[in-house]
PDB file of C-alpha atoms in Angstrom:
ATOM      1  CA  MET A   1     138.228 101.011  55.788  1.00  0.00           C
ATOM      2  CA  LEU A   2     138.071 104.649  54.754  1.00  0.00           C
ATOM      3  CA  ALA A   3     135.637 103.817  52.008  1.00  0.00           C
ATOM      4  CA  GLU A   4     133.436 102.046  54.534  1.00  0.00           C
ATOM      5  CA  ILE A   5     133.467 105.186  56.796  1.00  0.00           C
ATOM      6  CA  LYS A   6     132.572 107.331  53.795  1.00  0.00           C
ATOM      7  CA  ARG A   7     129.698 105.060  52.810  1.00  0.00           C
ATOM      8  CA  SER A   8     128.439 105.129  56.417  1.00  0.00           C
ATOM      9  CA  GLN A   9     128.684 108.882  56.513  1.00  0.00           C
ATOM     10  CA  ASP A  10     126.809 109.179  53.178  1.00  0.00           C
ATOM     11  CA  ALA A  11     124.034 106.811  54.434  1.00  0.00           C
ATOM     12  CA  VAL A  12     123.514 108.941  57.585  1.00  0.00           C
ATOM     13  CA  ARG A  13     123.529 112.178  55.460  1.00  0.00           C
ATOM     14  CA  ASN A  14     120.979 110.763  53.068  1.00  0.00           C
ATOM     15  CA  ARG A  15     118.671 109.588  55.847  1.00  0.00           C
ATOM     16  CA  VAL A  16     118.835 113.040  57.491  1.00  0.00           C
ATOM     17  CA  ALA A  17     118.395 114.831  54.210  1.00  0.00           C
ATOM     18  CA  LYS A  18     115.198 112.966  53.477  1.00  0.00           C
ATOM     19  CA  ALA A  19     113.080 115.750  54.884  1.00  0.00           C
ATOM     20  CA  SER A  20     109.575 115.992  53.639  1.00  0.00           C
ATOM     21  CA  TRP A  21     107.448 118.984  53.006  1.00  0.00           C
ATOM     22  CA  ARG A  22     104.814 117.603  55.459  1.00  0.00           C
ATOM     23  CA  TYR A  23     107.429 117.613  58.209  1.00  0.00           C
ATOM     24  CA  GLN A  24     108.321 121.302  57.478  1.00  0.00           C
ATOM     25  CA  LEU A  25     104.663 122.237  57.239  1.00  0.00           C
ATOM     26  CA  VAL A  26     103.769 120.664  60.658  1.00  0.00           C
ATOM     27  CA  TYR A  27     106.999 121.990  62.241  1.00  0.00           C
ATOM     28  CA  SER A  28     106.254 125.526  60.974  1.00  0.00           C
ATOM     29  CA  ALA A  29     102.512 125.381  61.960  1.00  0.00           C
ATOM     30  CA  PHE A  30     103.434 124.535  65.543  1.00  0.00           C
ATOM     31  CA  ALA A  31     106.100 127.210  65.588  1.00  0.00           C
ATOM     32  CA  ALA A  32     103.334 129.621  64.466  1.00  0.00           C
ATOM     33  CA  VAL A  33     101.049 128.472  67.285  1.00  0.00           C
ATOM     34  CA  MET A  34     103.870 128.952  69.780  1.00  0.00           C
ATOM     35  CA  VAL A  35     104.472 132.484  68.587  1.00  0.00           C
ATOM     36  CA  GLY A  36     100.870 133.589  68.115  1.00  0.00           C
ATOM     37  CA  GLY A  37      99.685 131.991  71.283  1.00  0.00           C
ATOM     38  CA  GLN A  38     101.819 134.377  73.334  1.00  0.00           C
ATOM     39  CA  VAL A  39      99.312 137.166  72.736  1.00  0.00           C
ATOM     40  CA  ALA A  40      96.605 135.146  74.569  1.00  0.00           C
ATOM     41  CA  PRO A  41      95.950 135.786  78.153  1.00  0.00           C
ATOM     42  CA  MET A  42      97.284 133.490  80.964  1.00  0.00           C
ATOM     43  CA  PRO A  43      97.130 130.412  81.083  1.00  0.00           C
ATOM     44  CA  LEU A  44      96.369 130.082  77.361  1.00  0.00           C
ATOM     45  CA  ASN A  45      99.709 131.475  76.314  1.00  0.00           C
ATOM     46  CA  VAL A  46     101.486 128.923  78.502  1.00  0.00           C
ATOM     47  CA  LEU A  47      99.320 126.165  77.036  1.00  0.00           C
ATOM     48  CA  ALA A  48     100.307 127.258  73.525  1.00  0.00           C
ATOM     49  CA  SER A  49     103.944 127.187  74.402  1.00  0.00           C
ATOM     50  CA  ALA A  50     103.941 123.924  76.287  1.00  0.00           C
ATOM     51  CA  GLY A  51     101.617 122.252  73.895  1.00  0.00           C
ATOM     52  CA  SER A  52     103.566 123.336  70.786  1.00  0.00           C
ATOM     53  CA  ALA A  53     106.893 122.365  72.396  1.00  0.00           C
ATOM     54  CA  GLY A  54     105.440 118.969  73.205  1.00  0.00           C
ATOM     55  CA  VAL A  55     104.200 118.472  69.674  1.00  0.00           C
ATOM     56  CA  LEU A  56     107.540 119.550  68.252  1.00  0.00           C
ATOM     57  CA  MET A  57     109.289 117.065  70.596  1.00  0.00           C
ATOM     58  CA  LEU A  58     107.067 114.259  69.386  1.00  0.00           C
ATOM     59  CA  LEU A  59     107.551 115.267  65.781  1.00  0.00           C
ATOM     60  CA  TRP A  60     111.336 115.109  66.241  1.00  0.00           C
ATOM     61  CA  ARG A  61     111.109 111.793  68.009  1.00  0.00           C
ATOM     62  CA  ARG A  62     108.857 110.270  65.313  1.00  0.00           C
ATOM     63  CA  TRP A  63     111.219 111.632  62.613  1.00  0.00           C
ATOM     64  CA  SER A  64     114.295 110.242  64.437  1.00  0.00           C
ATOM     65  CA  GLU A  65     112.694 106.893  64.710  1.00  0.00           C
ATOM     66  CA  LYS A  66     111.730 106.877  61.105  1.00  0.00           C
ATOM     67  CA  THR A  67     115.201 107.783  59.841  1.00  0.00           C
ATOM     68  CA  GLY A  68     117.220 106.025  62.548  1.00  0.00           C
ATOM     69  CA  VAL A  69     119.191 109.286  63.105  1.00  0.00           C
ATOM     70  CA  SER A  70     118.744 111.790  65.928  1.00  0.00           C
ATOM     71  CA  VAL A  71     119.867 115.237  64.884  1.00  0.00           C
ATOM     72  CA  MET A  72     119.122 118.165  67.197  1.00  0.00           C
ATOM     73  CA  GLY A  73     119.978 120.912  64.651  1.00  0.00           C
ATOM     74  CA  TYR A  74     123.069 122.223  66.347  1.00  0.00           C
ATOM     75  CA  THR A  75     125.476 120.134  64.293  1.00  0.00           C
ATOM     76  CA  PRO A  76     127.355 120.493  62.067  1.00  0.00           C
ATOM     77  CA  LYS A  77     129.094 123.822  62.700  1.00  0.00           C
ATOM     78  CA  HIS A  78     127.545 126.131  60.009  1.00  0.00           C
ATOM     79  CA  ALA A  79     124.110 124.579  60.311  1.00  0.00           C
ATOM     80  CA  ARG A  80     124.292 125.345  64.005  1.00  0.00           C
ATOM     81  CA  TRP A  81     124.144 129.036  63.200  1.00  0.00           C
ATOM     82  CA  VAL A  82     121.025 128.658  61.157  1.00  0.00           C
ATOM     83  CA  ALA A  83     119.356 126.807  64.106  1.00  0.00           C
ATOM     84  CA  ILE A  84     120.501 129.562  66.541  1.00  0.00           C
ATOM     85  CA  LEU A  85     119.177 132.260  64.283  1.00  0.00           C
ATOM     86  CA  LEU A  86     115.845 130.473  64.007  1.00  0.00           C
ATOM     87  CA  GLY A  87     115.594 130.087  67.769  1.00  0.00           C
ATOM     88  CA  ALA A  88     116.600 133.731  68.399  1.00  0.00           C
ATOM     89  CA  LEU A  89     113.991 135.026  65.874  1.00  0.00           C
ATOM     90  CA  ILE A  90     111.206 132.760  67.110  1.00  0.00           C
ATOM     91  CA  GLY A  91     112.085 133.758  70.653  1.00  0.00           C
ATOM     92  CA  GLY A  92     111.963 137.426  69.704  1.00  0.00           C
ATOM     93  CA  LEU A  93     108.591 137.010  68.116  1.00  0.00           C
ATOM     94  CA  MET A  94     107.253 135.250  71.186  1.00  0.00           C
ATOM     95  CA  LEU A  95     108.519 138.132  73.435  1.00  0.00           C
ATOM     96  CA  ALA A  96     106.795 140.585  70.991  1.00  0.00           C
ATOM     97  CA  GLY A  97     103.703 138.438  71.395  1.00  0.00           C
ATOM     98  CA  VAL A  98     103.836 138.522  75.207  1.00  0.00           C
ATOM     99  CA  TYR A  99     104.266 142.320  75.090  1.00  0.00           C
ATOM    100  CA  ALA A 100     101.319 142.786  72.610  1.00  0.00           C
ATOM    101  CA  GLY A 101      99.151 140.562  74.838  1.00  0.00           C
ATOM    102  CA  ARG A 102      99.972 142.465  78.017  1.00  0.00           C
ATOM    103  CA  THR A 103      99.276 145.778  76.416  1.00  0.00           C
ATOM    104  CA  GLY A 104      95.929 144.756  74.948  1.00  0.00           C
ATOM    105  CA  HIS A 105      97.035 144.543  71.313  1.00  0.00           C
ATOM    106  CA  TYR A 106      95.466 141.098  70.708  1.00  0.00           C
ATOM    107  CA  TRP A 107      95.153 141.628  66.993  1.00  0.00           C
ATOM    108  CA  TRP A 108      98.995 141.175  66.756  1.00  0.00           C
ATOM    109  CA  GLY A 109      98.525 137.444  67.347  1.00  0.00           C
ATOM    110  CA  ALA A 110      97.770 136.667  63.673  1.00  0.00           C
ATOM    111  CA  PRO A 111     100.697 138.664  62.020  1.00  0.00           C
ATOM    112  CA  LEU A 112     103.007 137.300  64.601  1.00  0.00           C
ATOM    113  CA  ALA A 113     101.976 133.747  63.965  1.00  0.00           C
ATOM    114  CA  VAL A 114     102.274 134.198  60.188  1.00  0.00           C
ATOM    115  CA  SER A 115     105.768 135.648  60.710  1.00  0.00           C
ATOM    116  CA  GLY A 116     106.675 132.649  62.889  1.00  0.00           C
ATOM    117  CA  PHE A 117     105.333 130.177  60.301  1.00  0.00           C
ATOM    118  CA  VAL A 118     107.216 131.888  57.401  1.00  0.00           C
ATOM    119  CA  LEU A 119     110.511 132.091  59.365  1.00  0.00           C
ATOM    120  CA  ALA A 120     110.249 128.533  60.447  1.00  0.00           C
ATOM    121  CA  MET A 121     109.527 127.355  56.966  1.00  0.00           C
ATOM    122  CA  ILE A 122     112.429 129.360  55.308  1.00  0.00           C
ATOM    123  CA  LEU A 123     115.023 128.750  58.023  1.00  0.00           C
ATOM    124  CA  SER A 124     114.313 125.032  58.318  1.00  0.00           C
ATOM    125  CA  SER A 125     114.786 124.743  54.592  1.00  0.00           C
ATOM    126  CA  LEU A 126     118.002 126.760  54.782  1.00  0.00           C
ATOM    127  CA  TRP A 127     119.222 124.591  57.717  1.00  0.00           C
ATOM    128  CA  MET A 128     118.731 121.447  55.551  1.00  0.00           C
ATOM    129  CA  ARG A 129     120.621 122.991  52.619  1.00  0.00           C
ATOM    130  CA  VAL A 130     123.448 124.030  54.795  1.00  0.00           C
ATOM    131  CA  TYR A 131     123.512 120.527  56.513  1.00  0.00           C
ATOM    132  CA  ARG A 132     123.590 118.771  53.122  1.00  0.00           C
ATOM    133  CA  ALA A 133     126.406 121.027  51.836  1.00  0.00           C
ATOM    134  CA  GLU A 134     128.499 120.801  54.957  1.00  0.00           C
ATOM    135  CA  THR A 135     128.188 117.008  55.414  1.00  0.00           C
ATOM    136  CA  ALA A 136     128.964 116.430  51.775  1.00  0.00           C
ATOM    137  CA  TYR A 137     132.295 118.220  52.106  1.00  0.00           C
ATOM    138  CA  ARG A 138     135.119 116.064  53.261  1.00  0.00           C
ATOM    139  CA  PRO A 139     138.599 117.533  53.865  1.00  0.00           C
TER     140      PRO A 139
END
């Protein structure tokens, strides 16, 4: 019975760990739109946030249907901290974008978007590595 549980856990881990570079690229691109769009005037900044969040939700849903596993990023324990760090950094960049837009520094949109893209790409890769390592370990 324990062997069956381990096989089942390995099957789930392998399905989740089958992340593709296209997924990360699309994920990072819409994170960049979400960040860079905050510099735009109202209501464009809201559209950038809502539209990007909607696309990210659809991306997650498609991926979970494809793999048969729904992972929100906050499990397991150590991978959770990578997801929280990513959310905090993207949120900070978005706030910087709002500030830049309200003070008339619209040119900050591009560097903030690039920063959001790079952060999302690096930290989503890190999350996957941490997830693989943590779910491979069995006490």
